Amino acid sequence: MSNEPRRPGRHFLQIPGPTPVPEQILAAMNRQVLDHRGPDFQKLGKRVLAGIKTLFKTQGHVIIYPSSGTGAWEAALSNTLSPGDRVLMVETGQFAVLWKQMADRLGLRAEVIQTDWRIGADAEEIEVHLKKDKARAIKAVCVVHNETSTGCRTRLDEVRRVLDATDHPALLMTDSISGLAAADLRHDEWRIDVTVAGSQKGLMMPPGLSFTAISDKAIAASKSAELKRSYFSWEDMLAFNGDGYFPYTPATSLLYGLDEAINLINSEGLENVFARHNRLAEATRTAVRAWGLEVNCRDAKYDSPAVTTVLMPEGHNADSFRKLALESFNMSLGTGLNKLAGKAFRIAHLGDTNELTVLGALTGVEMALEVAGVPHKKGGVQAAMSYIADSAKIPAAKAA
Ligand SMILES: Cc1ncc(COP(=O)(O)O)c(C=O)c1O
């Protein structure tokens, strides 16, 4: 029991993961555990292993690990690559930095294209780099789909196009940990070889599961890849998953939740989920601009549907501001990471979110700006309301 006084009403969890978990998912997980080698589990296993494919738009295999997204990163690299292999990465933000650090630790040779952390990965720069690789020595191109630290999304279709244009055989790997079920992702159509994701973001689940969609080409690469792996070996998973089972004890309660999350997303419709994220993201950016503050993503082409990173005016600390928003209005905003620490805060519009929750969050931000004495113009929430009301008129007009 805490001695803190009760805070009435609901906490506004506006960080870009973990995101709020819908009641239906909480209820689905609130069951007795079951025999993970028995027939009831087999039905559940088969259902979630098939259902998760729809979210990646793949007919291929999706592996589910009881791990956070970082585990799936490690699996992606260690199953497909060998010590000393060259990989091309783009430093779009803090998560790209961490994935590169992992590549270094695993003994890979990462070549990094730098950015100013205000755009996604630029396909043209990747093309220039690949063209120089006459010997075709680069084994994988690794890009973060939705860079959660900067609020920038990479256009994976464009990255695919430059791999094709340069006729480069490298595997295409992407981290869609905060992109899945928020930003369109077409694993098969864009011929992505490895896509990793996590449960605690667009999937609206608690943390604890990661997902890895893998192409036949990635599976073929895994046959000769020499990096060491054991727990994260795809081979063991694939051998068991065919029958709906797992090589070790699966996170059964989370899989009940996953079953429900897939149902919820499919009953809304995946394309509607993307449209909702885009609408709420645009409403958020509209508010930020009306306040006279700057959105970190500097090119609309890369705007993230999941999270908006807001730059703090000079002389004002973003973390003091977030602390004030939490204490005054019971709202958690995302912190600035790495070189954005203290300089930026993040407003998530990811997962189980709607117009009024986003407007509530924006209201909290606008009030906190005032309380903190951060210079801004009034009217951001009003501008977001007008944008949302206008978008609501479009379907209403169609129905008339
Ligand atoms: C884009 C991205 N990649 C990787 C990670 C790391 O994932 P996890 O914390 O689930 O291990 C995160 C977490 O926020 C993320 O947003």
PDB file of C-alpha atoms in Angstrom, residues 152-310:
ATOM      1  CA  CYS A 152      10.219   9.906 -37.874  1.00  0.00           C
ATOM      2  CA  ARG A 153       9.100   7.008 -40.043  1.00  0.00           C
ATOM      3  CA  THR A 154      11.196   5.415 -42.767  1.00  0.00           C
ATOM      4  CA  ARG A 155       9.584   4.685 -46.127  1.00  0.00           C
ATOM      5  CA  LEU A 156      10.356   0.983 -46.410  1.00  0.00           C
ATOM      6  CA  ASP A 157       8.917   0.714 -49.910  1.00  0.00           C
ATOM      7  CA  GLU A 158      11.572   3.211 -51.058  1.00  0.00           C
ATOM      8  CA  VAL A 159      14.340   1.261 -49.330  1.00  0.00           C
ATOM      9  CA  ARG A 160      13.151  -1.886 -51.105  1.00  0.00           C
ATOM     10  CA  ARG A 161      13.190  -0.013 -54.408  1.00  0.00           C
ATOM     11  CA  VAL A 162      16.845   1.010 -54.048  1.00  0.00           C
ATOM     12  CA  LEU A 163      17.885  -2.533 -53.157  1.00  0.00           C
ATOM     13  CA  ASP A 164      16.173  -3.638 -56.366  1.00  0.00           C
ATOM     14  CA  ALA A 165      17.555  -0.739 -58.409  1.00  0.00           C
ATOM     15  CA  THR A 166      21.103  -1.585 -57.353  1.00  0.00           C
ATOM     16  CA  ASP A 167      20.393  -5.292 -57.740  1.00  0.00           C
ATOM     17  CA  HIS A 168      21.877  -5.749 -54.285  1.00  0.00           C
ATOM     18  CA  PRO A 169      21.364  -9.133 -52.600  1.00  0.00           C
ATOM     19  CA  ALA A 170      21.563  -7.857 -48.978  1.00  0.00           C
ATOM     20  CA  LEU A 171      18.822  -8.906 -46.614  1.00  0.00           C
ATOM     21  CA  LEU A 172      16.405  -6.103 -45.732  1.00  0.00           C
ATOM     22  CA  MET A 173      15.712  -5.994 -41.995  1.00  0.00           C
ATOM     23  CA  THR A 174      13.469  -3.580 -40.194  1.00  0.00           C
ATOM     24  CA  ASP A 175      12.598  -2.733 -36.644  1.00  0.00           C
ATOM     25  CA  SER A 176       8.876  -2.033 -36.633  1.00  0.00           C
ATOM     26  CA  ILE A 177       8.640  -2.319 -32.864  1.00  0.00           C
ATOM     27  CA  SER A 178       6.592   0.874 -32.622  1.00  0.00           C
ATOM     28  CA  GLY A 179       5.368   0.735 -36.216  1.00  0.00           C
ATOM     29  CA  LEU A 180       3.361  -2.491 -36.290  1.00  0.00           C
ATOM     30  CA  ALA A 181      -0.402  -1.827 -36.295  1.00  0.00           C
ATOM     31  CA  ALA A 182       0.188   1.937 -36.481  1.00  0.00           C
ATOM     32  CA  ALA A 183       2.032   2.525 -39.759  1.00  0.00           C
ATOM     33  CA  ASP A 184       1.385   0.522 -42.902  1.00  0.00           C
ATOM     34  CA  LEU A 185       3.785  -2.382 -43.186  1.00  0.00           C
ATOM     35  CA  ARG A 186       3.788  -4.860 -46.062  1.00  0.00           C
ATOM     36  CA  HIS A 187       6.307  -7.533 -45.192  1.00  0.00           C
ATOM     37  CA  ASP A 188       5.681  -9.616 -48.310  1.00  0.00           C
ATOM     38  CA  GLU A 189       4.903  -6.915 -50.871  1.00  0.00           C
ATOM     39  CA  TRP A 190       8.007  -4.912 -49.912  1.00  0.00           C
ATOM     40  CA  ARG A 191      10.014  -8.133 -49.720  1.00  0.00           C
ATOM     41  CA  ILE A 192      11.321  -7.412 -46.277  1.00  0.00           C
ATOM     42  CA  ASP A 193      13.388 -10.307 -44.984  1.00  0.00           C
ATOM     43  CA  VAL A 194      13.119  -9.724 -41.257  1.00  0.00           C
ATOM     44  CA  THR A 195      10.621  -7.465 -39.482  1.00  0.00           C
ATOM     45  CA  VAL A 196      10.709  -7.287 -35.702  1.00  0.00           C
ATOM     46  CA  ALA A 197       7.973  -5.894 -33.473  1.00  0.00           C
ATOM     47  CA  GLY A 198       6.877  -5.810 -29.843  1.00  0.00           C
ATOM     48  CA  SER A 199       3.628  -6.326 -27.958  1.00  0.00           C
ATOM     49  CA  GLN A 200       3.524  -3.117 -25.926  1.00  0.00           C
ATOM     50  CA  LYS A 201       2.942  -0.538 -28.654  1.00  0.00           C
ATOM     51  CA  GLY A 202       0.433  -0.677 -31.518  1.00  0.00           C
ATOM     52  CA  LEU A 203      -0.695  -4.126 -30.410  1.00  0.00           C
ATOM     53  CA  MET A 204      -2.056  -2.575 -27.181  1.00  0.00           C
ATOM     54  CA  MET A 205      -0.695  -5.373 -25.000  1.00  0.00           C
ATOM     55  CA  PRO A 206       1.525  -5.392 -21.952  1.00  0.00           C
ATOM     56  CA  PRO A 207       5.274  -5.708 -22.625  1.00  0.00           C
ATOM     57  CA  GLY A 208       6.701  -9.224 -22.864  1.00  0.00           C
ATOM     58  CA  LEU A 209       6.231 -10.574 -26.381  1.00  0.00           C
ATOM     59  CA  SER A 210       8.260  -9.886 -29.489  1.00  0.00           C
ATOM     60  CA  PHE A 211       7.441 -10.858 -33.051  1.00  0.00           C
ATOM     61  CA  THR A 212       9.729 -11.624 -35.962  1.00  0.00           C
ATOM     62  CA  ALA A 213       8.382 -12.012 -39.481  1.00  0.00           C
ATOM     63  CA  ILE A 214      10.881 -13.847 -41.662  1.00  0.00           C
ATOM     64  CA  SER A 215      11.111 -14.406 -45.396  1.00  0.00           C
ATOM     65  CA  ASP A 216      12.233 -17.621 -47.096  1.00  0.00           C
ATOM     66  CA  LYS A 217      15.439 -15.806 -48.027  1.00  0.00           C
ATOM     67  CA  ALA A 218      16.097 -15.075 -44.335  1.00  0.00           C
ATOM     68  CA  ILE A 219      15.432 -18.706 -43.448  1.00  0.00           C
ATOM     69  CA  ALA A 220      17.847 -19.771 -46.178  1.00  0.00           C
ATOM     70  CA  ALA A 221      20.459 -17.361 -44.768  1.00  0.00           C
ATOM     71  CA  SER A 222      19.967 -18.866 -41.311  1.00  0.00           C
ATOM     72  CA  LYS A 223      21.123 -22.265 -42.592  1.00  0.00           C
ATOM     73  CA  SER A 224      24.649 -20.993 -43.166  1.00  0.00           C
ATOM     74  CA  ALA A 225      24.817 -18.116 -40.656  1.00  0.00           C
ATOM     75  CA  GLU A 226      27.569 -18.698 -38.111  1.00  0.00           C
ATOM     76  CA  LEU A 227      26.803 -16.303 -35.276  1.00  0.00           C
ATOM     77  CA  LYS A 228      26.083 -18.282 -32.108  1.00  0.00           C
ATOM     78  CA  ARG A 229      22.492 -18.565 -30.954  1.00  0.00           C
ATOM     79  CA  SER A 230      20.634 -21.036 -28.826  1.00  0.00           C
ATOM     80  CA  TYR A 231      17.525 -19.781 -27.008  1.00  0.00           C
ATOM     81  CA  PHE A 232      16.838 -17.456 -29.922  1.00  0.00           C
ATOM     82  CA  SER A 233      17.395 -20.030 -32.653  1.00  0.00           C
ATOM     83  CA  TRP A 234      14.672 -19.721 -35.290  1.00  0.00           C
ATOM     84  CA  GLU A 235      15.206 -23.377 -36.184  1.00  0.00           C
ATOM     85  CA  ASP A 236      13.860 -24.670 -32.869  1.00  0.00           C
ATOM     86  CA  MET A 237      10.871 -22.345 -33.060  1.00  0.00           C
ATOM     87  CA  LEU A 238       9.980 -23.266 -36.623  1.00  0.00           C
ATOM     88  CA  ALA A 239      10.232 -26.964 -35.824  1.00  0.00           C
ATOM     89  CA  PHE A 240       7.632 -26.653 -33.052  1.00  0.00           C
ATOM     90  CA  ASN A 241       5.420 -23.837 -34.366  1.00  0.00           C
ATOM     91  CA  GLY A 242       4.145 -25.891 -37.284  1.00  0.00           C
ATOM     92  CA  ASP A 243       2.002 -27.830 -34.782  1.00  0.00           C
ATOM     93  CA  GLY A 244       1.081 -24.752 -32.758  1.00  0.00           C
ATOM     94  CA  TYR A 245       3.603 -25.499 -30.005  1.00  0.00           C
ATOM     95  CA  PHE A 246       6.772 -23.856 -28.725  1.00  0.00           C
ATOM     96  CA  PRO A 247      10.188 -25.377 -27.939  1.00  0.00           C
ATOM     97  CA  TYR A 248      10.039 -24.015 -24.377  1.00  0.00           C
ATOM     98  CA  THR A 249       7.343 -22.755 -22.038  1.00  0.00           C
ATOM     99  CA  PRO A 250       5.481 -20.002 -23.879  1.00  0.00           C
ATOM    100  CA  ALA A 251       4.043 -16.919 -22.145  1.00  0.00           C
ATOM    101  CA  THR A 252       0.571 -18.447 -22.167  1.00  0.00           C
ATOM    102  CA  SER A 253      -1.264 -15.570 -20.488  1.00  0.00           C
ATOM    103  CA  LEU A 254       0.206 -13.054 -22.913  1.00  0.00           C
ATOM    104  CA  LEU A 255      -0.815 -15.295 -25.807  1.00  0.00           C
ATOM    105  CA  TYR A 256      -4.432 -15.144 -24.595  1.00  0.00           C
ATOM    106  CA  GLY A 257      -4.050 -11.380 -24.713  1.00  0.00           C
ATOM    107  CA  LEU A 258      -2.496 -11.539 -28.172  1.00  0.00           C
ATOM    108  CA  ASP A 259      -5.426 -13.573 -29.457  1.00  0.00           C
ATOM    109  CA  GLU A 260      -7.767 -10.809 -28.313  1.00  0.00           C
ATOM    110  CA  ALA A 261      -5.503  -8.008 -29.624  1.00  0.00           C
ATOM    111  CA  ILE A 262      -5.552  -9.567 -33.098  1.00  0.00           C
ATOM    112  CA  ASN A 263      -9.363  -9.808 -32.911  1.00  0.00           C
ATOM    113  CA  LEU A 264      -9.691  -6.181 -31.855  1.00  0.00           C
ATOM    114  CA  ILE A 265      -7.426  -4.917 -34.627  1.00  0.00           C
ATOM    115  CA  ASN A 266      -9.127  -7.015 -37.286  1.00  0.00           C
ATOM    116  CA  SER A 267     -12.580  -5.995 -36.141  1.00  0.00           C
ATOM    117  CA  GLU A 268     -11.611  -2.339 -36.499  1.00  0.00           C
ATOM    118  CA  GLY A 269      -9.875  -3.165 -39.793  1.00  0.00           C
ATOM    119  CA  LEU A 270      -6.122  -2.739 -40.221  1.00  0.00           C
ATOM    120  CA  GLU A 271      -6.495   0.059 -42.778  1.00  0.00           C
ATOM    121  CA  ASN A 272      -8.861   1.901 -40.407  1.00  0.00           C
ATOM    122  CA  VAL A 273      -6.282   1.486 -37.648  1.00  0.00           C
ATOM    123  CA  PHE A 274      -3.674   3.171 -39.872  1.00  0.00           C
ATOM    124  CA  ALA A 275      -6.122   5.949 -40.863  1.00  0.00           C
ATOM    125  CA  ARG A 276      -6.927   6.613 -37.202  1.00  0.00           C
ATOM    126  CA  HIS A 277      -3.248   6.835 -36.301  1.00  0.00           C
ATOM    127  CA  ASN A 278      -2.599   9.228 -39.194  1.00  0.00           C
ATOM    128  CA  ARG A 279      -5.552  11.410 -38.203  1.00  0.00           C
ATOM    129  CA  LEU A 280      -4.560  11.624 -34.538  1.00  0.00           C
ATOM    130  CA  ALA A 281      -0.930  12.276 -35.476  1.00  0.00           C
ATOM    131  CA  GLU A 282      -1.939  15.133 -37.755  1.00  0.00           C
ATOM    132  CA  ALA A 283      -4.188  16.573 -35.029  1.00  0.00           C
ATOM    133  CA  THR A 284      -1.227  16.485 -32.635  1.00  0.00           C
ATOM    134  CA  ARG A 285       1.141  18.168 -35.086  1.00  0.00           C
ATOM    135  CA  THR A 286      -1.537  20.794 -35.777  1.00  0.00           C
ATOM    136  CA  ALA A 287      -1.659  21.608 -32.053  1.00  0.00           C
ATOM    137  CA  VAL A 288       2.140  21.754 -31.739  1.00  0.00           C
ATOM    138  CA  ARG A 289       2.441  24.174 -34.664  1.00  0.00           C
ATOM    139  CA  ALA A 290      -0.388  26.328 -33.326  1.00  0.00           C
ATOM    140  CA  TRP A 291       1.508  26.598 -30.021  1.00  0.00           C
ATOM    141  CA  GLY A 292       4.431  27.917 -32.060  1.00  0.00           C
ATOM    142  CA  LEU A 293       6.581  24.943 -31.021  1.00  0.00           C
ATOM    143  CA  GLU A 294       8.595  22.813 -33.403  1.00  0.00           C
ATOM    144  CA  VAL A 295       7.886  19.229 -34.414  1.00  0.00           C
ATOM    145  CA  ASN A 296      11.222  17.373 -34.478  1.00  0.00           C
ATOM    146  CA  CYS A 297      10.463  15.577 -37.756  1.00  0.00           C
ATOM    147  CA  ARG A 298      11.378  18.230 -40.325  1.00  0.00           C
ATOM    148  CA  ASP A 299       9.983  16.629 -43.481  1.00  0.00           C
ATOM    149  CA  ALA A 300       6.297  15.653 -43.649  1.00  0.00           C
ATOM    150  CA  LYS A 301       7.216  12.642 -45.786  1.00  0.00           C
ATOM    151  CA  TYR A 302       8.711  11.038 -42.678  1.00  0.00           C
ATOM    152  CA  ASP A 303       6.058  12.086 -40.119  1.00  0.00           C
ATOM    153  CA  SER A 304       5.319   9.289 -37.659  1.00  0.00           C
ATOM    154  CA  PRO A 305       1.717   8.150 -37.231  1.00  0.00           C
ATOM    155  CA  ALA A 306       2.586   6.811 -33.764  1.00  0.00           C
ATOM    156  CA  VAL A 307       4.426   9.550 -31.883  1.00  0.00           C
ATOM    157  CA  THR A 308       5.197  13.246 -32.156  1.00  0.00           C
ATOM    158  CA  THR A 309       8.514  14.462 -30.786  1.00  0.00           C
ATOM    159  CA  VAL A 310       8.288  18.118 -29.781  1.00  0.00           C
TER     160      VAL A 310
END
